[in-house]
mmCIF file of C-alpha atoms in Angstrom:
data_model
loop_
_atom_site.group_PDB
_atom_site.id
_atom_site.type_symbol
_atom_site.label_atom_id
_atom_site.label_comp_id
_atom_site.label_asym_id
_atom_site.label_seq_id
_atom_site.Cartn_x
_atom_site.Cartn_y
_atom_site.Cartn_z
ATOM 1 C CA UNK Y 592 -74.268 21.157 108.075
ATOM 2 C CA UNK Y 593 -76.556 24.083 108.804
ATOM 3 C CA UNK Y 594 -73.808 26.698 108.817
ATOM 4 C CA UNK Y 595 -72.568 25.518 105.446
ATOM 5 C CA UNK Y 596 -75.964 25.875 103.853
ATOM 6 C CA UNK Y 597 -76.301 29.328 105.335
ATOM 7 C CA UNK Y 598 -72.900 30.455 104.056
ATOM 8 C CA UNK Y 599 -73.469 29.023 100.609
ATOM 9 C CA UNK Y 600 -76.209 31.604 100.187
ATOM 10 C CA UNK Y 601 -73.766 34.512 100.237
ATOM 11 C CA UNK Y 602 -72.910 37.426 102.452
ATOM 12 C CA UNK Y 603 -76.361 38.793 103.306
ATOM 13 C CA UNK Y 604 -77.332 35.441 104.794
ATOM 14 C CA UNK Y 605 -74.895 35.931 107.669
ATOM 15 C CA UNK Y 606 -77.572 37.981 109.380
ATOM 16 C CA UNK Y 607 -80.443 35.610 108.502
ATOM 17 C CA UNK Y 608 -81.038 34.767 112.168
ATOM 18 C CA UNK Y 609 -81.436 38.372 113.322
ATOM 19 C CA UNK Y 610 -85.072 39.453 113.702
ATOM 20 C CA UNK Y 611 -87.026 41.581 113.159
ATOM 21 C CA UNK Y 612 -86.198 42.633 109.625
ATOM 22 C CA UNK Y 613 -85.442 46.224 110.743
ATOM 23 C CA UNK Y 614 -82.695 45.029 113.112
ATOM 24 C CA UNK Y 615 -81.203 42.891 110.350
ATOM 25 C CA UNK Y 616 -81.175 45.863 107.976
ATOM 26 C CA UNK Y 617 -79.462 47.999 110.593
ATOM 27 C CA UNK Y 618 -76.722 45.419 111.168
ATOM 28 C CA UNK Y 619 -76.094 45.139 107.446
ATOM 29 C CA UNK Y 620 -75.974 48.946 107.101
ATOM 30 C CA UNK Y 621 -73.567 49.167 110.042
ATOM 31 C CA UNK Y 622 -71.195 46.612 108.480
ATOM 32 C CA UNK Y 623 -71.051 48.628 105.268
ATOM 33 C CA UNK Y 624 -70.566 51.944 107.081
ATOM 34 C CA UNK Y 625 -67.860 50.602 109.435
ATOM 35 C CA UNK Y 626 -66.029 48.881 106.556
ATOM 36 C CA UNK Y 627 -66.064 52.057 104.463
ATOM 37 C CA UNK Y 628 -65.214 54.768 106.986
ATOM 38 C CA UNK Y 629 -64.188 52.930 110.155
ATOM 39 C CA UNK Y 630 -66.131 52.572 113.406
ATOM 40 C CA UNK Y 631 -65.090 55.894 114.937
ATOM 41 C CA UNK Y 632 -65.937 57.952 111.846
ATOM 42 C CA UNK Y 633 -69.442 56.442 111.626
ATOM 43 C CA UNK Y 634 -72.453 57.888 113.481
ATOM 44 C CA UNK Y 635 -75.712 56.137 114.341
ATOM 45 C CA UNK Y 636 -77.319 58.725 112.070
ATOM 46 C CA UNK Y 637 -75.171 57.449 109.126
ATOM 47 C CA UNK Y 638 -76.257 53.887 109.864
ATOM 48 C CA UNK Y 639 -79.954 54.730 110.173
ATOM 49 C CA UNK Y 640 -79.754 56.674 106.899
ATOM 50 C CA UNK Y 641 -78.171 53.739 105.063
ATOM 51 C CA UNK Y 642 -80.917 51.459 106.384
ATOM 52 C CA UNK Y 643 -83.582 53.949 105.257
ATOM 53 C CA UNK Y 644 -84.664 54.584 108.855
ATOM 54 C CA UNK Y 645 -84.746 57.486 111.298
ATOM 55 C CA UNK Y 646 -82.253 57.708 114.205
ATOM 56 C CA UNK Y 647 -85.232 57.225 116.552
ATOM 57 C CA UNK Y 648 -86.190 53.994 114.775
ATOM 58 C CA UNK Y 649 -82.590 52.754 115.115
ATOM 59 C CA UNK Y 650 -82.713 53.489 118.830
ATOM 60 C CA UNK Y 651 -85.623 51.045 119.275
ATOM 61 C CA UNK Y 652 -83.302 48.183 118.257
ATOM 62 C CA UNK Y 653 -79.839 49.330 119.316
ATOM 63 C CA UNK Y 654 -79.186 51.840 122.070
ATOM 64 C CA UNK Y 655 -75.625 52.618 120.955
ATOM 65 C CA UNK Y 656 -73.243 52.232 118.018
ATOM 66 C CA UNK Y 657 -71.195 49.886 120.183
ATOM 67 C CA UNK Y 658 -74.200 47.547 120.545
ATOM 68 C CA UNK Y 659 -74.291 47.234 116.772
ATOM 69 C CA UNK Y 660 -70.576 46.450 116.611
ATOM 70 C CA UNK Y 661 -71.040 43.887 119.379
ATOM 71 C CA UNK Y 662 -73.899 42.220 117.493
ATOM 72 C CA UNK Y 663 -71.774 42.044 114.313
ATOM 73 C CA UNK Y 664 -68.763 40.727 116.212
ATOM 74 C CA UNK Y 665 -70.772 38.128 118.141
ATOM 75 C CA UNK Y 666 -72.603 36.745 115.099
ATOM 76 C CA UNK Y 667 -69.399 36.762 113.027
ATOM 77 C CA UNK Y 668 -67.366 34.936 115.651
ATOM 78 C CA UNK Y 669 -70.199 32.479 116.346
ATOM 79 C CA UNK Y 670 -70.497 31.462 112.673
ATOM 80 C CA UNK Y 671 -66.724 31.086 112.309
ATOM 81 C CA UNK Y 672 -66.536 29.067 115.532
ATOM 82 C CA UNK Y 673 -69.378 26.776 114.375
ATOM 83 C CA UNK Y 674 -67.400 25.954 111.224
ATOM 84 C CA UNK Y 675 -64.252 25.055 113.177
ATOM 85 C CA UNK Y 676 -65.962 23.122 115.968
ATOM 86 C CA UNK Y 677 -68.020 21.272 113.355
ATOM 87 C CA UNK Y 678 -64.794 20.191 111.663
ATOM 88 C CA UNK Y 679 -63.162 19.250 114.966
ATOM 89 C CA UNK Y 680 -66.104 17.053 115.989
ATOM 90 C CA UNK Y 681 -66.731 15.601 112.516
ATOM 91 C CA UNK Y 682 -65.776 12.275 110.969
ATOM 92 C CA UNK Y 683 -62.440 11.536 109.358
ATOM 93 C CA UNK Y 684 -58.705 11.514 109.956
ATOM 94 C CA UNK Y 685 -57.005 14.562 111.484
ATOM 95 C CA UNK Y 686 -55.832 15.547 107.976
ATOM 96 C CA UNK Y 687 -59.374 15.333 106.603
ATOM 97 C CA UNK Y 688 -60.790 17.309 109.523
ATOM 98 C CA UNK Y 689 -58.066 19.975 109.289
ATOM 99 C CA UNK Y 690 -58.725 20.325 105.547
ATOM 100 C CA UNK Y 691 -62.469 20.683 106.234
ATOM 101 C CA UNK Y 692 -61.784 23.315 108.904
ATOM 102 C CA UNK Y 693 -59.511 25.341 106.606
ATOM 103 C CA UNK Y 694 -61.853 25.097 103.595
ATOM 104 C CA UNK Y 695 -64.844 26.292 105.633
ATOM 105 C CA UNK Y 696 -62.939 29.012 107.503
ATOM 106 C CA UNK Y 697 -61.385 30.382 104.300
ATOM 107 C CA UNK Y 698 -64.694 30.323 102.471
ATOM 108 C CA UNK Y 699 -66.315 32.258 105.317
ATOM 109 C CA UNK Y 700 -63.599 34.934 105.270
ATOM 110 C CA UNK Y 701 -63.764 35.230 101.474
ATOM 111 C CA UNK Y 702 -67.561 35.365 101.184
ATOM 112 C CA UNK Y 703 -68.031 37.624 104.192
ATOM 113 C CA UNK Y 704 -64.836 39.642 103.809
ATOM 114 C CA UNK Y 705 -66.472 42.948 104.663
ATOM 115 C CA UNK Y 706 -67.955 41.606 107.913
ATOM 116 C CA UNK Y 707 -64.729 39.795 108.743
ATOM 117 C CA UNK Y 708 -62.679 42.983 108.327
ATOM 118 C CA UNK Y 709 -64.981 44.904 110.684
ATOM 119 C CA UNK Y 710 -64.880 42.041 113.187
ATOM 120 C CA UNK Y 711 -61.071 41.827 113.078
ATOM 121 C CA UNK Y 712 -60.010 45.457 112.773
ATOM 122 C CA UNK Y 713 -62.519 47.117 115.135
ATOM 123 C CA UNK Y 714 -62.108 44.668 118.028
ATOM 124 C CA UNK Y 715 -60.574 47.409 120.168
ATOM 125 C CA UNK Y 716 -63.737 49.536 119.950
ATOM 126 C CA UNK Y 717 -65.862 47.009 121.872
ATOM 127 C CA UNK Y 718 -66.823 47.857 125.436
ATOM 128 C CA UNK Y 719 -65.025 46.009 128.214
ATOM 129 C CA UNK Y 720 -67.608 43.252 128.868
ATOM 130 C CA UNK Y 721 -68.340 42.683 125.200
ATOM 131 C CA UNK Y 722 -64.619 42.590 124.464
ATOM 132 C CA UNK Y 723 -64.095 39.918 127.119
ATOM 133 C CA UNK Y 724 -66.939 37.834 125.693
ATOM 134 C CA UNK Y 725 -65.527 38.021 122.160
ATOM 135 C CA UNK Y 726 -62.014 37.190 123.376
ATOM 136 C CA UNK Y 727 -63.440 34.027 124.973
ATOM 137 C CA UNK Y 728 -64.944 33.047 121.594
ATOM 138 C CA UNK Y 729 -61.577 33.678 119.943
ATOM 139 C CA UNK Y 730 -59.891 31.387 122.472
ATOM 140 C CA UNK Y 731 -62.440 28.685 121.590
ATOM 141 C CA UNK Y 732 -61.665 29.217 117.885
ATOM 142 C CA UNK Y 733 -57.980 28.749 118.582
ATOM 143 C CA UNK Y 734 -58.668 25.683 120.751
ATOM 144 C CA UNK Y 735 -60.738 23.978 118.023
ATOM 145 C CA UNK Y 736 -57.918 24.152 115.485
ATOM 146 C CA UNK Y 737 -55.252 23.291 118.039
ATOM 147 C CA UNK Y 738 -57.243 20.205 119.037
ATOM 148 C CA UNK Y 739 -57.274 18.866 115.453
ATOM 149 C CA UNK Y 740 -53.528 19.492 115.117
ATOM 150 C CA UNK Y 741 -52.867 17.762 118.448
ATOM 151 C CA UNK Y 742 -54.916 14.756 117.281
ATOM 152 C CA UNK Y 743 -52.712 14.532 114.195
ATOM 153 C CA UNK Y 744 -49.521 14.785 116.227
ATOM 154 C CA UNK Y 745 -50.797 12.079 118.594
ATOM 155 C CA UNK Y 746 -51.590 9.626 115.791
ATOM 156 C CA UNK Y 747 -48.296 10.407 114.031
ATOM 157 C CA UNK Y 748 -50.075 11.826 110.970
ATOM 158 C CA UNK Y 749 -48.639 15.317 111.563
ATOM 159 C CA UNK Y 750 -45.139 16.507 112.395
ATOM 160 C CA UNK Y 751 -45.464 19.847 114.247
ATOM 161 C CA UNK Y 752 -42.556 21.106 116.380
ATOM 162 C CA UNK Y 753 -44.522 24.158 117.659
ATOM 163 C CA UNK Y 754 -48.258 23.382 117.975
ATOM 164 C CA UNK Y 755 -49.207 26.723 119.571
ATOM 165 C CA UNK Y 756 -47.346 28.835 117.013
ATOM 166 C CA UNK Y 757 -48.516 26.723 114.075
ATOM 167 C CA UNK Y 758 -52.148 27.020 115.231
ATOM 168 C CA UNK Y 759 -51.806 30.816 115.275
ATOM 169 C CA UNK Y 760 -50.257 30.717 111.783
ATOM 170 C CA UNK Y 761 -53.020 28.507 110.320
ATOM 171 C CA UNK Y 762 -55.797 30.733 111.687
ATOM 172 C CA UNK Y 763 -53.947 33.891 110.643
ATOM 173 C CA UNK Y 764 -53.459 32.641 107.073
ATOM 174 C CA UNK Y 765 -57.212 31.983 106.760
ATOM 175 C CA UNK Y 766 -58.344 35.209 108.483
ATOM 176 C CA UNK Y 767 -56.168 37.395 106.260
ATOM 177 C CA UNK Y 768 -58.126 36.168 103.225
ATOM 178 C CA UNK Y 769 -60.696 38.789 104.298
ATOM 179 C CA UNK Y 770 -58.114 41.547 103.730
ATOM 180 C CA UNK Y 771 -57.032 40.651 100.199
ATOM 181 C CA UNK Y 772 -59.976 38.692 98.787
ATOM 182 C CA UNK Y 773 -61.659 40.384 95.845
ATOM 183 C CA UNK Y 774 -64.996 39.008 94.699
ATOM 184 C CA UNK Y 775 -64.130 40.114 91.139
ATOM 185 C CA UNK Y 776 -60.643 38.548 91.338
ATOM 186 C CA UNK Y 777 -59.253 35.433 89.716
ATOM 187 C CA UNK Y 778 -60.133 32.885 92.419
ATOM 188 C CA UNK Y 779 -63.468 31.832 93.910
ATOM 189 C CA UNK Y 780 -63.805 31.288 97.685
ATOM 190 C CA UNK Y 781 -63.833 27.515 97.070
ATOM 191 C CA UNK Y 782 -60.641 27.639 94.988
ATOM 192 C CA UNK Y 783 -58.822 29.588 97.696
ATOM 193 C CA UNK Y 784 -60.191 27.128 100.277
ATOM 194 C CA UNK Y 785 -58.848 24.126 98.331
ATOM 195 C CA UNK Y 786 -55.429 25.737 97.810
ATOM 196 C CA UNK Y 787 -55.166 26.689 101.476
ATOM 197 C CA UNK Y 788 -56.235 23.249 102.716
ATOM 198 C CA UNK Y 789 -53.294 21.815 100.765
ATOM 199 C CA UNK Y 790 -50.861 24.454 102.044
ATOM 200 C CA UNK Y 791 -51.960 23.916 105.661
ATOM 201 C CA UNK Y 792 -51.540 20.135 105.383
ATOM 202 C CA UNK Y 793 -47.970 20.840 104.270
ATOM 203 C CA UNK Y 794 -47.475 23.255 107.199
ATOM 204 C CA UNK Y 795 -48.356 20.484 109.676
ATOM 205 C CA UNK Y 796 -46.112 18.007 107.871
ATOM 206 C CA UNK Y 797 -49.005 15.791 106.760
ATOM 207 C CA UNK Y 798 -47.315 15.228 103.385
ATOM 208 C CA UNK Y 799 -44.093 14.074 104.983
ATOM 209 C CA UNK Y 800 -45.421 11.795 107.704
ATOM 210 C CA UNK Y 801 -48.291 10.384 105.598
ATOM 211 C CA UNK Y 802 -51.825 10.715 106.925
ATOM 212 C CA UNK Z 258 -27.887 45.239 105.127
ATOM 213 C CA UNK Z 259 -28.865 48.813 105.812
ATOM 214 C CA UNK Z 260 -32.585 48.139 106.220
ATOM 215 C CA UNK Z 261 -31.870 45.411 108.726
ATOM 216 C CA UNK Z 262 -29.817 47.691 110.919
ATOM 217 C CA UNK Z 263 -32.504 50.324 110.742
ATOM 218 C CA UNK Z 264 -35.237 47.886 111.717
ATOM 219 C CA UNK Z 265 -33.242 46.410 114.538
ATOM 220 C CA UNK Z 266 -33.507 49.773 116.270
ATOM 221 C CA UNK Z 267 -37.267 49.437 116.704
ATOM 222 C CA UNK Z 268 -40.379 51.128 115.448
ATOM 223 C CA UNK Z 269 -39.413 54.819 115.652
ATOM 224 C CA UNK Z 270 -36.470 54.201 113.334
ATOM 225 C CA UNK Z 271 -38.816 53.516 110.418
ATOM 226 C CA UNK Z 272 -39.057 57.285 109.964
ATOM 227 C CA UNK Z 273 -35.347 57.952 110.451
ATOM 228 C CA UNK Z 274 -34.938 59.168 106.877
ATOM 229 C CA UNK Z 275 -37.687 61.797 107.065
ATOM 230 C CA UNK Z 276 -36.399 65.312 107.671
ATOM 231 C CA UNK Z 277 -36.757 67.794 109.206
ATOM 232 C CA UNK Z 278 -37.486 66.545 112.700
ATOM 233 C CA UNK Z 279 -40.904 68.248 112.720
ATOM 234 C CA UNK Z 280 -42.054 66.279 109.661
ATOM 235 C CA UNK Z 281 -40.852 63.060 111.283
ATOM 236 C CA UNK Z 282 -42.784 63.856 114.478
ATOM 237 C CA UNK Z 283 -45.920 64.540 112.444
ATOM 238 C CA UNK Z 284 -45.677 61.219 110.602
ATOM 239 C CA UNK Z 285 -45.219 59.346 113.860
ATOM 240 C CA UNK Z 286 -48.181 61.192 115.427
ATOM 241 C CA UNK Z 287 -50.330 60.408 112.363
ATOM 242 C CA UNK Z 288 -49.523 56.683 112.565
ATOM 243 C CA UNK Z 289 -50.624 56.585 116.184
ATOM 244 C CA UNK Z 290 -53.799 58.585 115.511
ATOM 245 C CA UNK Z 291 -54.790 56.542 112.439
ATOM 246 C CA UNK Z 292 -54.091 53.265 114.241
ATOM 247 C CA UNK Z 293 -56.171 54.300 117.228
ATOM 248 C CA UNK Z 294 -59.223 55.908 115.636
ATOM 249 C CA UNK Z 295 -58.941 55.207 111.912
ATOM 250 C CA UNK Z 296 -58.027 57.586 109.091
ATOM 251 C CA UNK Z 297 -61.490 59.063 108.596
ATOM 252 C CA UNK Z 298 -62.057 59.804 112.298
ATOM 253 C CA UNK Z 299 -58.719 61.643 112.604
ATOM 254 C CA UNK Z 300 -58.324 65.369 111.863
ATOM 255 C CA UNK Z 301 -55.122 67.240 111.025
ATOM 256 C CA UNK Z 302 -55.784 69.116 114.267
ATOM 257 C CA UNK Z 303 -55.608 65.795 116.217
ATOM 258 C CA UNK Z 304 -52.302 64.972 114.526
ATOM 259 C CA UNK Z 305 -50.758 68.389 115.142
ATOM 260 C CA UNK Z 306 -51.846 68.194 118.803
ATOM 261 C CA UNK Z 307 -50.223 64.776 119.275
ATOM 262 C CA UNK Z 308 -46.996 66.140 117.755
ATOM 263 C CA UNK Z 309 -47.102 69.163 120.070
ATOM 264 C CA UNK Z 310 -47.565 71.532 117.139
ATOM 265 C CA UNK Z 311 -50.172 73.957 115.830
ATOM 266 C CA UNK Z 312 -52.340 73.111 112.778
ATOM 267 C CA UNK Z 313 -50.545 75.952 110.939
ATOM 268 C CA UNK Z 314 -47.158 74.363 111.678
ATOM 269 C CA UNK Z 315 -48.433 71.014 110.344
ATOM 270 C CA UNK Z 316 -49.566 72.739 107.151
ATOM 271 C CA UNK Z 317 -45.971 73.833 106.411
ATOM 272 C CA UNK Z 318 -45.000 70.149 106.024
ATOM 273 C CA UNK Z 319 -48.180 68.432 104.852
ATOM 274 C CA UNK Z 320 -50.985 70.198 103.011
ATOM 275 C CA UNK Z 321 -53.554 67.465 103.713
ATOM 276 C CA UNK Z 322 -54.218 64.463 105.902
ATOM 277 C CA UNK Z 323 -53.995 62.323 102.779
ATOM 278 C CA UNK Z 324 -50.420 63.521 102.176
ATOM 279 C CA UNK Z 325 -49.484 62.174 105.593
ATOM 280 C CA UNK Z 326 -51.121 58.811 104.858
ATOM 281 C CA UNK Z 327 -49.299 58.706 101.517
ATOM 282 C CA UNK Z 328 -45.960 59.400 103.199
ATOM 283 C CA UNK Z 329 -46.589 56.610 105.725
ATOM 284 C CA UNK Z 330 -47.700 54.194 103.026
ATOM 285 C CA UNK Z 331 -44.796 54.998 100.714
ATOM 286 C CA UNK Z 332 -42.106 54.658 103.387
ATOM 287 C CA UNK Z 333 -43.736 51.498 104.772
ATOM 288 C CA UNK Z 334 -43.979 49.807 101.395
ATOM 289 C CA UNK Z 335 -40.465 50.924 100.418
ATOM 290 C CA UNK Z 336 -38.888 49.381 103.523
ATOM 291 C CA UNK Z 337 -40.831 46.135 103.095
ATOM 292 C CA UNK Z 338 -39.912 45.981 99.418
ATOM 293 C CA UNK Z 339 -36.204 46.573 100.207
ATOM 294 C CA UNK Z 340 -36.264 43.555 102.522
ATOM 295 C CA UNK Z 341 -37.806 41.279 99.886
ATOM 296 C CA UNK Z 342 -35.725 42.494 96.945
ATOM 297 C CA UNK Z 343 -32.594 42.237 99.102
ATOM 298 C CA UNK Z 344 -33.442 38.587 99.781
ATOM 299 C CA UNK Z 345 -34.264 37.916 96.131
ATOM 300 C CA UNK Z 346 -30.940 39.361 94.951
ATOM 301 C CA UNK Z 347 -28.856 37.932 97.790
ATOM 302 C CA UNK Z 348 -26.591 34.887 97.967
ATOM 303 C CA UNK Z 349 -27.759 31.361 98.645
ATOM 304 C CA UNK Z 350 -30.112 28.642 97.454
ATOM 305 C CA UNK Z 351 -33.766 29.460 96.750
ATOM 306 C CA UNK Z 352 -34.662 27.914 100.138
ATOM 307 C CA UNK Z 353 -32.130 30.099 101.944
ATOM 308 C CA UNK Z 354 -33.291 33.232 100.128
ATOM 309 C CA UNK Z 355 -36.969 32.450 100.768
ATOM 310 C CA UNK Z 356 -36.218 31.908 104.463
ATOM 311 C CA UNK Z 357 -34.335 35.240 104.581
ATOM 312 C CA UNK Z 358 -37.238 37.012 102.863
ATOM 313 C CA UNK Z 359 -39.814 35.576 105.287
ATOM 314 C CA UNK Z 360 -37.713 36.266 108.392
ATOM 315 C CA UNK Z 361 -37.150 39.891 107.401
ATOM 316 C CA UNK Z 362 -40.711 40.499 106.244
ATOM 317 C CA UNK Z 363 -42.196 38.964 109.417
ATOM 318 C CA UNK Z 364 -39.834 40.898 111.655
ATOM 319 C CA UNK Z 365 -40.809 44.133 109.911
ATOM 320 C CA UNK Z 366 -44.538 43.454 110.389
ATOM 321 C CA UNK Z 367 -44.037 42.486 114.039
ATOM 322 C CA UNK Z 368 -41.782 45.407 114.997
ATOM 323 C CA UNK Z 369 -43.751 47.995 113.021
ATOM 324 C CA UNK Z 370 -47.179 46.441 113.530
ATOM 325 C CA UNK Z 371 -48.906 49.785 114.101
ATOM 326 C CA UNK Z 372 -47.494 51.282 110.888
ATOM 327 C CA UNK Z 373 -48.192 48.082 108.979
ATOM 328 C CA UNK Z 374 -51.846 48.074 110.074
ATOM 329 C CA UNK Z 375 -52.333 51.663 108.912
ATOM 330 C CA UNK Z 376 -50.582 50.879 105.621
ATOM 331 C CA UNK Z 377 -52.717 47.780 104.998
ATOM 332 C CA UNK Z 378 -56.123 48.798 106.313
ATOM 333 C CA UNK Z 379 -56.276 52.419 105.076
ATOM 334 C CA UNK Z 380 -55.116 51.738 101.515
ATOM 335 C CA UNK Z 381 -58.535 52.736 100.175
ATOM 336 C CA UNK Z 382 -58.222 56.249 101.635
ATOM 337 C CA UNK Z 383 -55.285 57.193 99.367
ATOM 338 C CA UNK Z 384 -55.955 59.593 96.496
ATOM 339 C CA UNK Z 385 -56.082 58.120 93.007
ATOM 340 C CA UNK Z 386 -52.479 58.854 91.936
ATOM 341 C CA UNK Z 387 -50.981 57.891 95.267
ATOM 342 C CA UNK Z 388 -53.049 54.715 95.290
ATOM 343 C CA UNK Z 389 -51.732 53.753 91.839
ATOM 344 C CA UNK Z 390 -48.141 54.365 92.973
ATOM 345 C CA UNK Z 391 -48.574 52.193 96.057
ATOM 346 C CA UNK Z 392 -50.267 49.424 94.064
ATOM 347 C CA UNK Z 393 -47.203 49.372 91.781
ATOM 348 C CA UNK Z 394 -44.972 48.888 94.847
ATOM 349 C CA UNK Z 395 -47.237 46.057 96.017
ATOM 350 C CA UNK Z 396 -46.899 44.373 92.612
ATOM 351 C CA UNK Z 397 -43.107 44.601 92.979
ATOM 352 C CA UNK Z 398 -43.384 43.063 96.466
ATOM 353 C CA UNK Z 399 -45.377 40.178 95.046
ATOM 354 C CA UNK Z 400 -42.945 39.792 92.134
ATOM 355 C CA UNK Z 401 -39.904 39.576 94.444
ATOM 356 C CA UNK Z 402 -41.347 36.631 96.388
ATOM 357 C CA UNK Z 403 -42.717 34.958 93.275
ATOM 358 C CA UNK Z 404 -39.282 35.179 91.670
ATOM 359 C CA UNK Z 405 -37.624 33.296 94.549
ATOM 360 C CA UNK Z 406 -40.337 30.614 94.444
ATOM 361 C CA UNK Z 407 -39.936 30.272 90.660
ATOM 362 C CA UNK Z 408 -36.174 29.864 91.104
ATOM 363 C CA UNK Z 409 -36.809 27.012 93.525
ATOM 364 C CA UNK Z 410 -39.288 25.341 91.184
ATOM 365 C CA UNK Z 411 -36.802 25.664 88.308
ATOM 366 C CA UNK Z 412 -33.955 24.024 90.241
ATOM 367 C CA UNK Z 413 -36.269 21.320 91.559
ATOM 368 C CA UNK Z 414 -35.778 22.450 95.170
ATOM 369 C CA UNK Z 415 -39.471 23.389 95.539
ATOM 370 C CA UNK Z 416 -42.651 21.589 94.572
ATOM 371 C CA UNK Z 417 -45.364 24.246 94.016
ATOM 372 C CA UNK Z 418 -48.454 23.375 91.959
ATOM 373 C CA UNK Z 419 -49.848 26.965 92.111
ATOM 374 C CA UNK Z 420 -47.036 29.544 92.202
ATOM 375 C CA UNK Z 421 -49.313 32.608 91.984
ATOM 376 C CA UNK Z 422 -51.667 31.450 94.762
ATOM 377 C CA UNK Z 423 -48.813 30.263 96.976
ATOM 378 C CA UNK Z 424 -47.028 33.618 96.611
ATOM 379 C CA UNK Z 425 -50.200 35.405 97.773
ATOM 380 C CA UNK Z 426 -50.471 32.997 100.714
ATOM 381 C CA UNK Z 427 -46.844 33.455 101.798
ATOM 382 C CA UNK Z 428 -47.102 37.264 101.742
ATOM 383 C CA UNK Z 429 -50.497 37.181 103.447
ATOM 384 C CA UNK Z 430 -49.226 34.948 106.259
ATOM 385 C CA UNK Z 431 -46.392 37.409 106.963
ATOM 386 C CA UNK Z 432 -48.489 40.596 106.621
ATOM 387 C CA UNK Z 433 -51.140 39.327 109.058
ATOM 388 C CA UNK Z 434 -48.491 39.184 111.798
ATOM 389 C CA UNK Z 435 -49.132 42.939 112.101
ATOM 390 C CA UNK Z 436 -52.763 42.233 113.111
ATOM 391 C CA UNK Z 437 -52.116 39.755 115.915
ATOM 392 C CA UNK Z 438 -48.571 40.519 117.072
ATOM 393 C CA UNK Z 439 -48.372 41.750 120.633
ATOM 394 C CA UNK Z 440 -45.076 43.228 121.795
ATOM 395 C CA UNK Z 441 -45.852 41.961 125.324
ATOM 396 C CA UNK Z 442 -46.780 38.484 124.060
ATOM 397 C CA UNK Z 443 -44.926 35.196 124.285
ATOM 398 C CA UNK Z 444 -42.901 35.414 121.070
ATOM 399 C CA UNK Z 445 -40.309 37.919 119.890
ATOM 400 C CA UNK Z 446 -40.321 39.142 116.267
ATOM 401 C CA UNK Z 447 -37.283 36.934 115.579
ATOM 402 C CA UNK Z 448 -38.957 33.844 117.037
ATOM 403 C CA UNK Z 449 -42.035 34.367 114.855
ATOM 404 C CA UNK Z 450 -39.729 34.952 111.869
ATOM 405 C CA UNK Z 451 -37.889 31.660 112.458
ATOM 406 C CA UNK Z 452 -41.122 29.694 112.920
ATOM 407 C CA UNK Z 453 -42.635 31.221 109.778
ATOM 408 C CA UNK Z 454 -39.525 30.621 107.662
ATOM 409 C CA UNK Z 455 -39.868 26.908 108.500
ATOM 410 C CA UNK Z 456 -43.614 26.869 107.779
ATOM 411 C CA UNK Z 457 -43.149 28.632 104.430
ATOM 412 C CA UNK Z 458 -40.421 26.177 103.358
ATOM 413 C CA UNK Z 459 -42.939 23.426 104.022
ATOM 414 C CA UNK Z 460 -45.613 25.297 102.021
ATOM 415 C CA UNK Z 461 -43.342 25.319 98.955
ATOM 416 C CA UNK Z 462 -42.467 21.653 99.427
ATOM 417 C CA UNK Z 463 -38.798 22.339 100.209
ATOM 418 C CA UNK Z 464 -38.818 19.622 102.869
ATOM 419 C CA UNK Z 465 -40.141 17.015 100.485
ATOM 420 C CA UNK Z 466 -38.082 17.783 97.413
ATOM 421 C CA UNK Z 467 -34.861 18.512 99.320
ATOM 422 C CA UNK Z 468 -33.183 21.896 98.856
#
């Protein structure tokens, strides 16, 4: 899977598709600045400085600070959505596909925790149109996971009294990895992914009903 | 339980113990300002203005912006810790006490989601000593939940291969309610608490092993 290969390369690779190089450097600088001081406390001058560029050079690529946040949010949501839709449409039983979804989603939030925090915590700073676009991607994210859970309920592999609420809980558990994950901590992204895949299968009753 | 009664009154009550009234108003204004624009983008002048006070009047109660953040963080962590230690030390089986802990902790993060976001996302802005004090409270929070899970493993009521990782996951699931909870949304804090208590009992294998 293309997304997997890209993620395996580490955080910087998240922006691999953004060209030219100057734009990519600006996005990376913006992520660091927003994560450190927050969106509202960051100026385009701060971002240009971090990228080793002049404010005028930044302006060639991004007209406003909000455009940078939008770019970060769009790319971040797109990569996360690719992981979940890939799992939904992949081979295997509902339990196998849910485990694949959780492993990939957790790994993304652990490896890219700085980007993920900006994406999650600064959502309210997006302009109206951009906000609406990102909300639509978030609905698709939710729908991908819900669809796997519904498949499992339909085949009898899962026992889930509240599919909507459980979907929210599964996504929330994975997303919050970005808040607490520490690259110098005891667990690797893959170890957290494996643990969480097991916990989520228990949440949907896959252990009880057999899958 | 005293904390429960206090929380049942809604968000403003979280600061009920802070006196005099002016200090309480300043803390409440700071929470709103930090939640809206972030800690670093907020000035003490902004906070005083929101509280209907002059910067000089603010200075009587809090010498710096960081002192306000520390006050918010300390009170927030203390209330959350009281809920979890109350559940740990309460009556009942490990499953009952874990369910009580999750219900209370979720309800706190739903009802006080604005405070909880500030507490969680601005942790890095605390001064060194204050940061160390808050980290100690977070370790106690973790220890309270871990202790209930260990009790359940000991009695055979729970089946938990990774107690440390599962404790992190349980707390994380509850804390992230503060990010997504919407007071105008479909679920009340109590409904989310009930759903999550059930999901967490599944995570610790209480359904399988019998409790």
